[in-house]
mmCIF file of C-alpha atoms in Angstrom:
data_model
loop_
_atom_site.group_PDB
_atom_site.id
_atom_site.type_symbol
_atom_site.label_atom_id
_atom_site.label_comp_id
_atom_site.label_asym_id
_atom_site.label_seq_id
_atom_site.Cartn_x
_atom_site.Cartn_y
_atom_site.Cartn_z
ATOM 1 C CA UNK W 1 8.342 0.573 -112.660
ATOM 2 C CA UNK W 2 5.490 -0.196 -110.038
ATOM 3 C CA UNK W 3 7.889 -3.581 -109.398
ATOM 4 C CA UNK W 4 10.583 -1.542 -108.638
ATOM 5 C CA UNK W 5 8.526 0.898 -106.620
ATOM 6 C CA UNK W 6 7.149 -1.484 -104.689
ATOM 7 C CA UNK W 7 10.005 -3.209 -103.907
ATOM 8 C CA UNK W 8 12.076 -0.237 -102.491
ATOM 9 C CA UNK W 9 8.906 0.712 -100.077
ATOM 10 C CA UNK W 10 9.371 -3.153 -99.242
ATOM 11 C CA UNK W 11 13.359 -2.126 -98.399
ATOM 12 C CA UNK W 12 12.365 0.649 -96.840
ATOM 13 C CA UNK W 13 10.228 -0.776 -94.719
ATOM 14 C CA UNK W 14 12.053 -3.295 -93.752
ATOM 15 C CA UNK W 15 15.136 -1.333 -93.061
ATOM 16 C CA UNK W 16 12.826 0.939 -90.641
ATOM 17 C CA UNK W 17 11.439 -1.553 -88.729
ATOM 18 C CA UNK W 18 15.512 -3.018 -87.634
ATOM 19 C CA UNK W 19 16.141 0.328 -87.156
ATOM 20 C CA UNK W 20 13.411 0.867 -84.498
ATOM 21 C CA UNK W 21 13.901 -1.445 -82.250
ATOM 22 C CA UNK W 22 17.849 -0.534 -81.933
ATOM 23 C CA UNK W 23 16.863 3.154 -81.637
ATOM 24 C CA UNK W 24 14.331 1.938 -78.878
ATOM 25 C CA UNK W 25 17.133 -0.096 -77.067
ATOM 26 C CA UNK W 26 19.521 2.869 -77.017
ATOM 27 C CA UNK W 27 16.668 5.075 -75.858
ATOM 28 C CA UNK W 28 16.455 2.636 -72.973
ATOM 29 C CA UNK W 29 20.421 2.502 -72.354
ATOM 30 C CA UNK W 30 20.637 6.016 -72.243
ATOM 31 C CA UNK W 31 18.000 6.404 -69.880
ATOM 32 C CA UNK W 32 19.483 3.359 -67.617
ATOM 33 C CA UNK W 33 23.050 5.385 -67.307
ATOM 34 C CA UNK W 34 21.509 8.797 -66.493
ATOM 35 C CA UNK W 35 20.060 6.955 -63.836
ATOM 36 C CA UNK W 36 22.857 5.110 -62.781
ATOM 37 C CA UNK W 37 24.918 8.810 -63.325
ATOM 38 C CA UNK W 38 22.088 10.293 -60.926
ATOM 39 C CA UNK W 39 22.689 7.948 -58.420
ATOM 40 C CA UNK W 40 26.341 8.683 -58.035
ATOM 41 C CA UNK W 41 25.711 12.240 -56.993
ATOM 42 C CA UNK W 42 24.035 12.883 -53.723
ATOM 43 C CA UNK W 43 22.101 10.389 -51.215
ATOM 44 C CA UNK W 44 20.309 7.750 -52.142
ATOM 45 C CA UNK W 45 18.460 4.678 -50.459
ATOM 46 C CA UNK W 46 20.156 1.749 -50.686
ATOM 47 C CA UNK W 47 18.357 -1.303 -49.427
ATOM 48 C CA UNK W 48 17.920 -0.092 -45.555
ATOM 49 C CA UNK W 49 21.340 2.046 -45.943
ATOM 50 C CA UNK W 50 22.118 4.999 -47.545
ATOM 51 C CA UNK W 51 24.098 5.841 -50.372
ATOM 52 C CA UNK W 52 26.198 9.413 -50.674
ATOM 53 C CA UNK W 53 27.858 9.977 -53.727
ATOM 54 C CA UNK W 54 28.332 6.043 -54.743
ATOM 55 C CA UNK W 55 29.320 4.936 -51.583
ATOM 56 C CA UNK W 56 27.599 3.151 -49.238
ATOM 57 C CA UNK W 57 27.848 4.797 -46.217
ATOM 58 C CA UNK W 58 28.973 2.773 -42.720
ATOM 59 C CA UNK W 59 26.458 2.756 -39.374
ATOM 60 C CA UNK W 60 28.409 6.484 -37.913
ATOM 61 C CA UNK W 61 28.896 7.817 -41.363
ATOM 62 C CA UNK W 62 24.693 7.679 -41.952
ATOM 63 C CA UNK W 63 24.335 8.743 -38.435
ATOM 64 C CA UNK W 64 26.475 11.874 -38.794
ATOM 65 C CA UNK W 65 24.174 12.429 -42.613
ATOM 66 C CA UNK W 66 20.653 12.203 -40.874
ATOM 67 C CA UNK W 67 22.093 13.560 -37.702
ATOM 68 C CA UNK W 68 21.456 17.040 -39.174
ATOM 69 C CA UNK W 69 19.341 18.015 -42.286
ATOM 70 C CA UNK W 70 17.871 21.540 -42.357
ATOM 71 C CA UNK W 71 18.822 21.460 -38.348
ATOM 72 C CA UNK W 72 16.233 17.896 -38.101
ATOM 73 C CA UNK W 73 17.919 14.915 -36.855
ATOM 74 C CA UNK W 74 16.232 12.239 -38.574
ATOM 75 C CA UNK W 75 18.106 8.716 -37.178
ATOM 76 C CA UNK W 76 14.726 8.245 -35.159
ATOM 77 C CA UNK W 77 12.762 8.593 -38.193
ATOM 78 C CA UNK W 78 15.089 6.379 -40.828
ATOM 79 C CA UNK W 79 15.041 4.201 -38.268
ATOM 80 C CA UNK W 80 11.165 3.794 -37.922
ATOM 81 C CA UNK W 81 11.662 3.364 -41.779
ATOM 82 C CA UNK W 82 13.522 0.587 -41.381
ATOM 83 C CA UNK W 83 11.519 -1.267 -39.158
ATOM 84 C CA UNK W 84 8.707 -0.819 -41.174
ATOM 85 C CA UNK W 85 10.767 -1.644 -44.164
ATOM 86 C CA UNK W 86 11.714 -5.236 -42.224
ATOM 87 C CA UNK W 87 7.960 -5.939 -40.845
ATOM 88 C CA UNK W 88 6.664 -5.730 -44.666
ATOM 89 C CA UNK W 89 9.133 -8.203 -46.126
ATOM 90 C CA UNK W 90 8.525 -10.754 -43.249
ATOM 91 C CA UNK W 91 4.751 -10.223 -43.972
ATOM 92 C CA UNK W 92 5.719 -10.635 -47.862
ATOM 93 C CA UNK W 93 8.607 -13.537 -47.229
ATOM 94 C CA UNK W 94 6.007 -15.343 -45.264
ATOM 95 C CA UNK W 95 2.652 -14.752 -47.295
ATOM 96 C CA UNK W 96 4.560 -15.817 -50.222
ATOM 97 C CA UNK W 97 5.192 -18.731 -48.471
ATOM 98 C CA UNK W 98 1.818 -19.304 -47.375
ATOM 99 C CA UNK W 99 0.506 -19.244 -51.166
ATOM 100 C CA UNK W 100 3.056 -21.874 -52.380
ATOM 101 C CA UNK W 101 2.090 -24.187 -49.390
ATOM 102 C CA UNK W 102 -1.824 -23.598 -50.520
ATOM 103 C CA UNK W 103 -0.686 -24.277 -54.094
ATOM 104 C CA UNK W 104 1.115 -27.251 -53.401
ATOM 105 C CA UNK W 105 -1.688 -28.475 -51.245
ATOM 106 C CA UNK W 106 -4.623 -27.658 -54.241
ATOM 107 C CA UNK W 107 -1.967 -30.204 -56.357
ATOM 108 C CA UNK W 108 -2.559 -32.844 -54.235
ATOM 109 C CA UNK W 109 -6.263 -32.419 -53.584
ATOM 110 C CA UNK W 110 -6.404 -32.721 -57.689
ATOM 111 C CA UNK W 111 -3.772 -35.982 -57.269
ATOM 112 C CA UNK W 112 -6.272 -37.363 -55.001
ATOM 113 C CA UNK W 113 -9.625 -36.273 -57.496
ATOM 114 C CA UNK W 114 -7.857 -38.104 -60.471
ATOM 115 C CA UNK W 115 -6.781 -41.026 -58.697
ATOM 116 C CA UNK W 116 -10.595 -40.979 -57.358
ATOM 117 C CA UNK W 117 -12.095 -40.860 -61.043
ATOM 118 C CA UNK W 118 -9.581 -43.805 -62.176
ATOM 119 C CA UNK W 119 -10.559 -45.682 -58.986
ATOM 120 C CA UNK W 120 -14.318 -45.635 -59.655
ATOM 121 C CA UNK W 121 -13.812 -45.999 -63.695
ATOM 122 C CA UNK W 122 -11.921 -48.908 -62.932
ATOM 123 C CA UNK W 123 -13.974 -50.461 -60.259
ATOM 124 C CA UNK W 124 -16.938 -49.738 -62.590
ATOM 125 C CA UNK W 125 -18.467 -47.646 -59.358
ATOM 126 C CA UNK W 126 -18.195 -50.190 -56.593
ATOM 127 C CA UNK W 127 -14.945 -49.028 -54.709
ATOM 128 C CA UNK W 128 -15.452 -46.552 -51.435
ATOM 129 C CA UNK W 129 -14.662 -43.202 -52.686
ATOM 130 C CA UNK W 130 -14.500 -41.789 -49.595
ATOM 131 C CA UNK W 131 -10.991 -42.794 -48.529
ATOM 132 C CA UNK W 132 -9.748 -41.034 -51.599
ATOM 133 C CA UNK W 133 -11.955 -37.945 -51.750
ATOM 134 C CA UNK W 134 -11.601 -37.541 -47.839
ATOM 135 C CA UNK W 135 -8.297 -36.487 -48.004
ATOM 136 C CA UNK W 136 -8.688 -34.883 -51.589
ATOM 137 C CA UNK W 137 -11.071 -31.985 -49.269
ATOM 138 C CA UNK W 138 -8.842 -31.985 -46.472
ATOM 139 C CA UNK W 139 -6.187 -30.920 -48.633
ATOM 140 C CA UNK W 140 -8.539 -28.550 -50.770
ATOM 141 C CA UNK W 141 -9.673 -26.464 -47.848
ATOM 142 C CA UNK W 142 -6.650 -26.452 -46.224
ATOM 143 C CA UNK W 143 -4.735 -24.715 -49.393
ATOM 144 C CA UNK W 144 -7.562 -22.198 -49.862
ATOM 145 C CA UNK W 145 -6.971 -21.098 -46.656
ATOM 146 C CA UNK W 146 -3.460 -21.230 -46.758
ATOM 147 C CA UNK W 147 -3.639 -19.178 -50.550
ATOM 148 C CA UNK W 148 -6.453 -16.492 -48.736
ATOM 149 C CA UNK W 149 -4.243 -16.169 -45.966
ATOM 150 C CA UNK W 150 -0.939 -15.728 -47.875
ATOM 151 C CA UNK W 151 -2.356 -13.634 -50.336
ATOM 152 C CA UNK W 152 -3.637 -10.791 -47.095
ATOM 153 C CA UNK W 153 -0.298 -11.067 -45.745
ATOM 154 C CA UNK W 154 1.132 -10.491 -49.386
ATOM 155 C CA UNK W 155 -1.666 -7.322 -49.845
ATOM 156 C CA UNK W 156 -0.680 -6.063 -45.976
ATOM 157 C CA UNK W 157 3.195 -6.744 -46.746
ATOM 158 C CA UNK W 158 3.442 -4.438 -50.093
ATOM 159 C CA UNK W 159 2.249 -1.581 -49.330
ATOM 160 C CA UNK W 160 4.100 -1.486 -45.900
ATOM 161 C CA UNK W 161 7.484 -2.170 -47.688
ATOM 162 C CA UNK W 162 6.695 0.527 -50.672
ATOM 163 C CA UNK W 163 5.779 3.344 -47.936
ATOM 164 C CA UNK W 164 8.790 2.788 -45.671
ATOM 165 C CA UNK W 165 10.801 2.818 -49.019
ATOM 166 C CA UNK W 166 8.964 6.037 -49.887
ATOM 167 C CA UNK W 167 10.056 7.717 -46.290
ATOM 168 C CA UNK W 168 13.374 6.868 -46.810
ATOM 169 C CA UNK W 169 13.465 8.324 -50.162
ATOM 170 C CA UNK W 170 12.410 11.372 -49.454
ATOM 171 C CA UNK W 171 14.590 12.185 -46.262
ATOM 172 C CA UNK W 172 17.525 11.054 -49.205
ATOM 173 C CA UNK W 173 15.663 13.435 -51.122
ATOM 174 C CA UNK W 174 15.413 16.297 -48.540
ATOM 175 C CA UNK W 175 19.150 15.970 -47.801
ATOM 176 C CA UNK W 176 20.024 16.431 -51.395
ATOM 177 C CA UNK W 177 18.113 19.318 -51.830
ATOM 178 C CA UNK W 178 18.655 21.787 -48.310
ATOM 179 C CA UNK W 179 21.615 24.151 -48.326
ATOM 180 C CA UNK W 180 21.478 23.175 -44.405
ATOM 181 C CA UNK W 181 23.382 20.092 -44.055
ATOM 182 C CA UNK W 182 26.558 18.310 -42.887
ATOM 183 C CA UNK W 183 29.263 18.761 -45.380
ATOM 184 C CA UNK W 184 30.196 15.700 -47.458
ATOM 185 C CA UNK W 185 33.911 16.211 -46.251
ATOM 186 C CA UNK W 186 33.080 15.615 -43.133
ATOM 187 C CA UNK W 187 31.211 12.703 -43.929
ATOM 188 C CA UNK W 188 32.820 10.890 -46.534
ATOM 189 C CA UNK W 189 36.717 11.950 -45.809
ATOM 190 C CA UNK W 190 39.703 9.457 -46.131
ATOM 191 C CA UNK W 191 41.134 8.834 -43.436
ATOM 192 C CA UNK W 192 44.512 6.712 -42.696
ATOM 193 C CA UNK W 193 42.639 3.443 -42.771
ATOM 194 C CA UNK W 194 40.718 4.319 -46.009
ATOM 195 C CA UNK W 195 37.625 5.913 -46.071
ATOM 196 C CA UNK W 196 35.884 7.140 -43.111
ATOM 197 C CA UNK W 197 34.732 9.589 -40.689
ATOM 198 C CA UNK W 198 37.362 13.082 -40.532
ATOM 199 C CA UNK W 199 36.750 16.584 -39.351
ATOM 200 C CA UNK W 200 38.848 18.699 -41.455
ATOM 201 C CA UNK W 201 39.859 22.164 -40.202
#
């Protein structure tokens, strides 16, 4: 009887822990869609562009949507945003950059440090070291710099990028929740070639 007892708790256990994980991964699907369902209703920033109802809107549509939001026309702003937006993933492209240079560089200064230890084990001492650890510190410095500079450009880049990401959120966000705004008609009607700007009356 305790054989048998034990054995179903064994099942059961078992059973629950493949369950689990699948329960988790729906969890995580059904919180993906309602996101991707949220996103199809309203404005949202996409990249540097904006999004209205899960279409990416053209350079006169966004103008017309930012042109007037609770009476504020916000073009200026979004496009401060932007700029921001650009300067922190040139400072990010390029820091990045900067640290694989300075890692690449470290990898040869340690080339040149093992080749220096098999020199002088092989030569028993006698060869000149300093051709091959020269060059081995040259390269050392040079990638530490090249890693501490990288890595400020990296720190400077981030937070520039999330912050300009932020402001363009939340003028998304303001436009989605003011009564005082462009219709969506206007914005996104069809129009003979497709869609487009119209002014229905």
């Amino acid at each position: 009887m305790r054989k048998l007892l034990f054995v179903s708790l064994m099942i059961l256990a078992a059973v629950s822990a493949f369950a689990e994980p699948g329960s988790r991964k729906e969890e995580r699907r059904a919180r993906r869609d309602s996101i991707r369902a949220a996103e199809l209703v309203g404005a949202h920033r996409h990249r540097t562009k904006i999004k209205l109802d899960g279409t990416v809107l053209n350079a006169d549509q966004q103008f017309l949507l930012l042109s007037d939001i609770d009476s504020t026309d916000f073009n200026e702003q979004w496009s401060k945003y932007v700029k921001r937006r650009r300067a922190g993933n040139g400072l990010v492209i390029a820091g990045s950059g900067l640290v694989g240079v300075g890692a690449a560089a470290e990898v040869v200064a340690l080339g040149y440090v093992v080749v220096g230890a098999l020199v002088a084990a092989f030569s028993f001492g006698q060869a000149d070291m300093d051709e091959v650890m020269k060059p081995a510190g040259y390269f050392a410095a040079g990638g530490l710099a090249a890693i501490a500079v990288g890595g400020g450009a990296l720190g400077a880049g981030i937070p520039i990028r999330v912050k300009a990401d932020k402001g363009m959120k939340s003028i998304c966000d303001q436009y989605n929740n003011t009564d005082r705004r462009i219709d969506k008609t206007i914005i996104l009607g069809t129009t003979n070639s497709g869609v487009g700007i119209s002014f229905n009356f």
